CSV table of C-alpha atoms in Angstrom, one decimal:
chain,number,residue,atom,x,y,z
A,1,MET,CA,118.9,108.7,97.7
A,2,LYS,CA,115.4,109.9,98.5
A,3,THR,CA,113.7,112.3,96.2
A,4,PHE,CA,112.6,115.7,97.3
A,5,ARG,CA,109.0,114.6,97.0
A,6,THR,CA,109.6,111.6,99.3
A,7,LEU,CA,111.3,113.7,101.9
A,8,PHE,CA,108.5,116.3,101.8
A,9,LEU,CA,105.8,113.7,102.1
A,10,GLU,CA,107.6,111.9,105.0
A,11,ILE,CA,107.8,115.2,106.9
A,12,CYS,CA,104.2,116.0,106.1
A,13,LEU,CA,103.1,112.6,107.4
A,14,GLN,CA,105.1,113.2,110.6
A,15,MET,CA,103.3,116.4,111.1
A,16,LYS,CA,99.9,114.8,110.6
A,17,TRP,CA,100.8,112.0,113.0
A,18,LEU,CA,101.9,114.5,115.6
A,19,ALA,CA,98.8,116.5,115.2
A,20,ASN,CA,96.7,113.4,115.9
A,21,THR,CA,98.6,112.3,119.0
A,22,HIS,CA,98.5,113.6,122.6
A,23,HIS,CA,102.3,113.6,122.7
A,24,THR,CA,102.7,116.5,120.4
A,25,THR,CA,104.6,119.4,121.8
A,26,LEU,CA,104.7,122.8,120.2
A,27,MET,CA,108.4,122.4,119.8
A,28,GLN,CA,108.1,119.1,117.8
A,29,HIS,CA,105.4,120.7,115.6
A,30,THR,CA,107.6,123.8,115.0
A,31,MET,CA,110.7,121.7,114.2
A,32,ILE,CA,108.8,119.7,111.6
A,33,GLN,CA,107.4,122.9,110.0
A,34,GLN,CA,111.0,124.2,109.9
A,35,LYS,CA,112.2,121.1,108.1
A,36,ILE,CA,109.4,121.5,105.6
A,37,GLY,CA,110.4,125.1,105.1
A,38,ARG,CA,114.0,124.1,104.5
A,39,LEU,CA,112.8,121.7,101.8
A,40,CYS,CA,110.7,124.4,100.2
A,41,TYR,CA,113.8,126.7,100.0
A,42,GLN,CA,115.8,123.8,98.6
A,43,ALA,CA,113.2,123.1,95.9
A,44,GLU,CA,113.1,126.7,94.9
A,45,LYS,CA,116.9,126.7,94.7
A,46,ASP,CA,117.4,123.4,92.8
A,47,LEU,CA,114.2,123.2,90.6
A,48,HIS,CA,112.9,125.3,87.7
A,49,VAL,CA,110.0,127.6,88.6
A,50,SER,CA,107.6,125.4,86.6
A,51,ASP,CA,108.8,122.3,88.4
A,52,VAL,CA,108.3,123.9,91.8
A,53,SER,CA,104.7,124.8,90.7
A,54,LEU,CA,104.2,121.2,89.6
A,55,LEU,CA,105.6,119.9,92.9
A,56,LYS,CA,103.2,122.1,94.9
A,57,ASP,CA,100.3,120.7,92.8
A,58,LEU,CA,101.5,117.1,93.3
A,59,LEU,CA,101.8,117.6,97.0
A,60,ASN,CA,98.5,119.6,97.2
A,61,VAL,CA,100.3,122.4,99.0
A,62,GLN,CA,98.8,125.9,98.5
A,63,GLU,CA,101.0,128.9,98.1
A,64,ASP,CA,100.1,130.3,101.5
A,65,GLU,CA,101.1,127.0,103.2
A,66,TRP,CA,104.4,127.0,101.2
A,67,SER,CA,105.1,130.6,102.4
A,68,ILE,CA,104.2,129.8,106.0
A,69,TYR,CA,106.7,126.8,106.0
A,70,LYS,CA,109.4,129.0,104.6
A,71,GLN,CA,108.7,131.7,107.2
A,72,MET,CA,108.9,129.1,110.0
A,73,TYR,CA,112.3,128.1,108.7
A,74,ARG,CA,113.5,131.7,108.5
A,75,ASP,CA,112.2,132.3,112.1
A,76,GLY,CA,114.1,129.2,113.3
A,77,LEU,CA,117.3,130.5,111.7
A,78,PHE,CA,117.0,133.9,113.3
A,79,MET,CA,116.3,132.3,116.7
A,80,ARG,CA,119.4,130.1,116.4
A,81,ILE,CA,121.5,133.0,115.3
A,82,GLY,CA,120.3,135.0,118.3
A,83,GLU,CA,121.0,132.3,120.8
A,84,ASN,CA,124.6,132.0,119.5
A,85,MET,CA,125.3,135.7,119.8
A,86,GLN,CA,127.4,136.7,122.8
A,87,PRO,CA,127.2,140.0,124.6
A,88,VAL,CA,130.2,142.3,123.9
């Protein structure tokens, strides 16, 4: 089983690769940011506060970046919920 750090790093590498290619679409970029946001929430749920802080330091992720990833994940959830709502 992959560790949280491994998953996070893999997704960050995907984002950097996409940013450096001409094949990047906004949707691909957004989807990867949403994956990172989901992992941020998972870390906050499963790890102690001090461990989350250590993880951010190890990954060199600033608090504002962490918050942006979480917001991207929340936005993605709300968009999916809205798409599934049927008119009454």
